[in-house]
mmCIF file of C-alpha atoms in Angstrom:
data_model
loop_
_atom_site.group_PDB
_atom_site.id
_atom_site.type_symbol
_atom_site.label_atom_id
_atom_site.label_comp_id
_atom_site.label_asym_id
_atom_site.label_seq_id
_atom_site.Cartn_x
_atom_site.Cartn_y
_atom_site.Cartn_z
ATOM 1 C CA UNK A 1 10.457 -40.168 -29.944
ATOM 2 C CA UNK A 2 11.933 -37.788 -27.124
ATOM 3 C CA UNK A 3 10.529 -34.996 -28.894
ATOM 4 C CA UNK A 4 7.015 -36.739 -28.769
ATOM 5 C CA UNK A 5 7.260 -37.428 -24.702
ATOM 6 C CA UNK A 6 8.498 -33.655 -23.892
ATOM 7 C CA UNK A 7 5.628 -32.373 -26.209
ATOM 8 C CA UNK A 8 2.848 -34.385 -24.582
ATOM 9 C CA UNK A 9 4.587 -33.426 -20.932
ATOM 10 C CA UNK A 10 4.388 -30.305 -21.808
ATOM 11 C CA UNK A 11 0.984 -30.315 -22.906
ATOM 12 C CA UNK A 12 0.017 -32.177 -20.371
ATOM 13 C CA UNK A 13 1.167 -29.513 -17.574
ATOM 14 C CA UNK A 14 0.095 -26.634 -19.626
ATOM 15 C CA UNK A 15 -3.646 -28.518 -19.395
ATOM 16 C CA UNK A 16 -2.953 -28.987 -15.520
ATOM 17 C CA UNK A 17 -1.798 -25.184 -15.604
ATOM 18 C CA UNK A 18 -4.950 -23.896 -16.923
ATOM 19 C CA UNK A 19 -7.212 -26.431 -14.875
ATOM 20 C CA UNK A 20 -6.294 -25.419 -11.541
ATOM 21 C CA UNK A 21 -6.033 -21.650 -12.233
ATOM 22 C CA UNK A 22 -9.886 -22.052 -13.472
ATOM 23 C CA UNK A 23 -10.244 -23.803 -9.644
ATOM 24 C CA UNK A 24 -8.796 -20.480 -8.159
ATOM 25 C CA UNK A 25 -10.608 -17.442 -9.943
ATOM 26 C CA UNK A 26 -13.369 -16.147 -8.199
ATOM 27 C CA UNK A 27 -15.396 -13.315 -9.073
ATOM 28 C CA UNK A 28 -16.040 -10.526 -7.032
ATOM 29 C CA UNK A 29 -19.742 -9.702 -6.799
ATOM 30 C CA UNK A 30 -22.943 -9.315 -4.420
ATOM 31 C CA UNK A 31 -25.161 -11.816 -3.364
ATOM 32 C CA UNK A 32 -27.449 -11.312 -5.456
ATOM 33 C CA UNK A 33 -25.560 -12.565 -8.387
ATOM 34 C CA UNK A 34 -24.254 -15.443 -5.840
ATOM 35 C CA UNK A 35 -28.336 -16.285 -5.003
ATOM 36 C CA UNK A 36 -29.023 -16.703 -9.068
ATOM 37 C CA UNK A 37 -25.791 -18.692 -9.464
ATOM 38 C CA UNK A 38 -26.077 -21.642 -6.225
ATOM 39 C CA UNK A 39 -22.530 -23.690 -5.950
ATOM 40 C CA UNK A 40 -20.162 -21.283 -7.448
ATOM 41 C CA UNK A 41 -17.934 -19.648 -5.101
ATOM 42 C CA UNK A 42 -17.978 -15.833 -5.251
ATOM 43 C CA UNK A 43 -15.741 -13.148 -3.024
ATOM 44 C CA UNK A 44 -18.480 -10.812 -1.718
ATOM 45 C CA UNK A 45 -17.374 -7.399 0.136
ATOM 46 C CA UNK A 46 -19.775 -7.080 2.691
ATOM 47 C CA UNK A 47 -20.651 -5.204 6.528
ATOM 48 C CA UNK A 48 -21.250 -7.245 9.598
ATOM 49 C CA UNK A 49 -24.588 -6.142 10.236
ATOM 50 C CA UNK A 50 -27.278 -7.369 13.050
ATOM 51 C CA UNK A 51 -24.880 -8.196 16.034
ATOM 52 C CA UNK A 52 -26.844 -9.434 18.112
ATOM 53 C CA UNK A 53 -28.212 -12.349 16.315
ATOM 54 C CA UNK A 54 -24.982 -14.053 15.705
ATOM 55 C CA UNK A 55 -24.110 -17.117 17.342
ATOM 56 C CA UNK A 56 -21.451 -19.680 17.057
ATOM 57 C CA UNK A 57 -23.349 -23.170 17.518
ATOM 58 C CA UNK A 58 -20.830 -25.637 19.334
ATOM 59 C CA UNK A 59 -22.554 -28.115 17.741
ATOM 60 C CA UNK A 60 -21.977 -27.869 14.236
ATOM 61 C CA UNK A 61 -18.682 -25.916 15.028
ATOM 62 C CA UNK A 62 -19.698 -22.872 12.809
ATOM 63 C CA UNK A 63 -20.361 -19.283 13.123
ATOM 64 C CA UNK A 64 -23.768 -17.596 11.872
ATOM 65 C CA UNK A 65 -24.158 -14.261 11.042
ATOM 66 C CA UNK A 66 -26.297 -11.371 8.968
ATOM 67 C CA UNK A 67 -23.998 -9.635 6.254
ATOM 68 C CA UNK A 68 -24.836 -6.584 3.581
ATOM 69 C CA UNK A 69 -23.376 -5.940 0.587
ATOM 70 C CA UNK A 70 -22.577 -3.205 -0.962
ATOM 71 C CA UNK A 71 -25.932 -3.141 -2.799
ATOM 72 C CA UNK A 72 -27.638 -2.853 0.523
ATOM 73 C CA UNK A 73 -28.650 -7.082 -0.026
ATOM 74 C CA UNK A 74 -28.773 -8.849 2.984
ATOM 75 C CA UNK A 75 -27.860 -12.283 3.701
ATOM 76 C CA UNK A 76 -27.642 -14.845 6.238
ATOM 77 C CA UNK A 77 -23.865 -16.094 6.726
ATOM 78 C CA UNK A 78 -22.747 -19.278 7.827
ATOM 79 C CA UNK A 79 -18.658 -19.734 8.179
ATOM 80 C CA UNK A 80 -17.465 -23.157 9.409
ATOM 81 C CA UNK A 81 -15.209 -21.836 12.288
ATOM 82 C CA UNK A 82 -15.360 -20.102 15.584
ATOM 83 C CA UNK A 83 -15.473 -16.256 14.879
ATOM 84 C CA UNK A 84 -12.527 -14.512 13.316
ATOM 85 C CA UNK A 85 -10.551 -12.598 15.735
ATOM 86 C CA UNK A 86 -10.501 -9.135 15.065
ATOM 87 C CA UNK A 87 -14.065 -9.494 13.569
ATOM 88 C CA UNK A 88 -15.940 -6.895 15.261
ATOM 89 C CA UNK A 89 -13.263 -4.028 14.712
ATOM 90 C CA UNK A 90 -13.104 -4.720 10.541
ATOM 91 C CA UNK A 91 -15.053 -2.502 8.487
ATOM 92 C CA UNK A 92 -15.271 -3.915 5.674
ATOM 93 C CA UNK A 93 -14.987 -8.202 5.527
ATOM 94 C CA UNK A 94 -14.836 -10.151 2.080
ATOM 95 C CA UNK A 95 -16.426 -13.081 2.221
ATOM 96 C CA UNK A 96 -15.310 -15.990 -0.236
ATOM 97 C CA UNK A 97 -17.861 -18.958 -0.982
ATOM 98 C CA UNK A 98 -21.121 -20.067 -2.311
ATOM 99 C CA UNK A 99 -24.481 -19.233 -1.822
ATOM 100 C CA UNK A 100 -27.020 -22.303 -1.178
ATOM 101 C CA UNK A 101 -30.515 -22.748 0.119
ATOM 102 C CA UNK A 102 -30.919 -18.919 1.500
ATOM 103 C CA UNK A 103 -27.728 -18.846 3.075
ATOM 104 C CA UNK A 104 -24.381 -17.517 1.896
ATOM 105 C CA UNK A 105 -21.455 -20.378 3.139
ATOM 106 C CA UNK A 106 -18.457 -18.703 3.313
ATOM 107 C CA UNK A 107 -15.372 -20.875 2.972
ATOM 108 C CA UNK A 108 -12.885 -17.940 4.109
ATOM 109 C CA UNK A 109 -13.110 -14.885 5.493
ATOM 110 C CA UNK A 110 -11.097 -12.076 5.402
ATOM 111 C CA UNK A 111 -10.811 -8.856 7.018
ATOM 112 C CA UNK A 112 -8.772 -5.014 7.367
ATOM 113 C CA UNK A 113 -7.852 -4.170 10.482
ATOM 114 C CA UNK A 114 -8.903 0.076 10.363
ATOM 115 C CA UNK A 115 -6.640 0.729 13.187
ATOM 116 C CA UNK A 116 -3.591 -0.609 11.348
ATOM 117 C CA UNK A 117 -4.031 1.535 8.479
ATOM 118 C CA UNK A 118 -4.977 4.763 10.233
ATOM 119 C CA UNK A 119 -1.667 4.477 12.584
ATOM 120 C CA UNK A 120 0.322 3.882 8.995
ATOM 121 C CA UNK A 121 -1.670 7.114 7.571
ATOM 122 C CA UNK A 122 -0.981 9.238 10.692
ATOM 123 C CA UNK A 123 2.933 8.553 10.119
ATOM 124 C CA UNK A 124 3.142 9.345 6.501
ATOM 125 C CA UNK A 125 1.541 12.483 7.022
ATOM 126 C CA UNK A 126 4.222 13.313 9.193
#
């Protein structure tokens, strides 16, 4: 009977195991693979591109923005926070979310700091 109750436990958090590391793998991709694929959440490596037509609306407490990919796609950005300190200095940003209705929501973003990495490449030149 014990042996029963340890092997269902056990199959029971193996089941668990594999169910929540399906929730956490994302693909890495463009947007648009995201576009042809609405709801699933995607990591997209993108460029903060047309400046001056972002805005973070107060009102719905979320920052809008125009992103390209590396396939030269572009897409309009909607992240549910105030910009990202450190946002206009990264080079590269990765954007992780879905793409719905013509607009890429992007759950988290996350960003390089260049000047980081060139101040650790000047010193191990050295």
């Amino acid at each position: 009977m014990r042996l029963l109750v340890g092997a269902v436990a056990v199959g029971l958090l193996l089941a668990l195991l594999v169910y929540n590391l399906g929730q956490e793998l994302t693909l890495y991709t463009d947007f648009r693979t995201a576009a042809a694929h609405p709801g699933q959440t995607y990591h997209i490596v993108a460029e903060w591109i047309d400046r001056e037509k972002s805005a973070y609306d107060p009102a719905e407490d979320a920052f809008w923005f125009w992103a390209q990919d590396s396939t030269g796609w572009v897409a309009r950005v909607r992240y549910p926070d105030p910009k990202p300190i450190n946002f206009e200095s990264a080079q590269k940003i990765v954007l992780i979310g879905q793409y719905r209705d013509s607009v890429f929501y992007a759950e988290k973003i996350l960003m390089k700091c260049p000047s980081k990495y060139k101040e650790e490449q000047v010193s191990a030149e050295r």
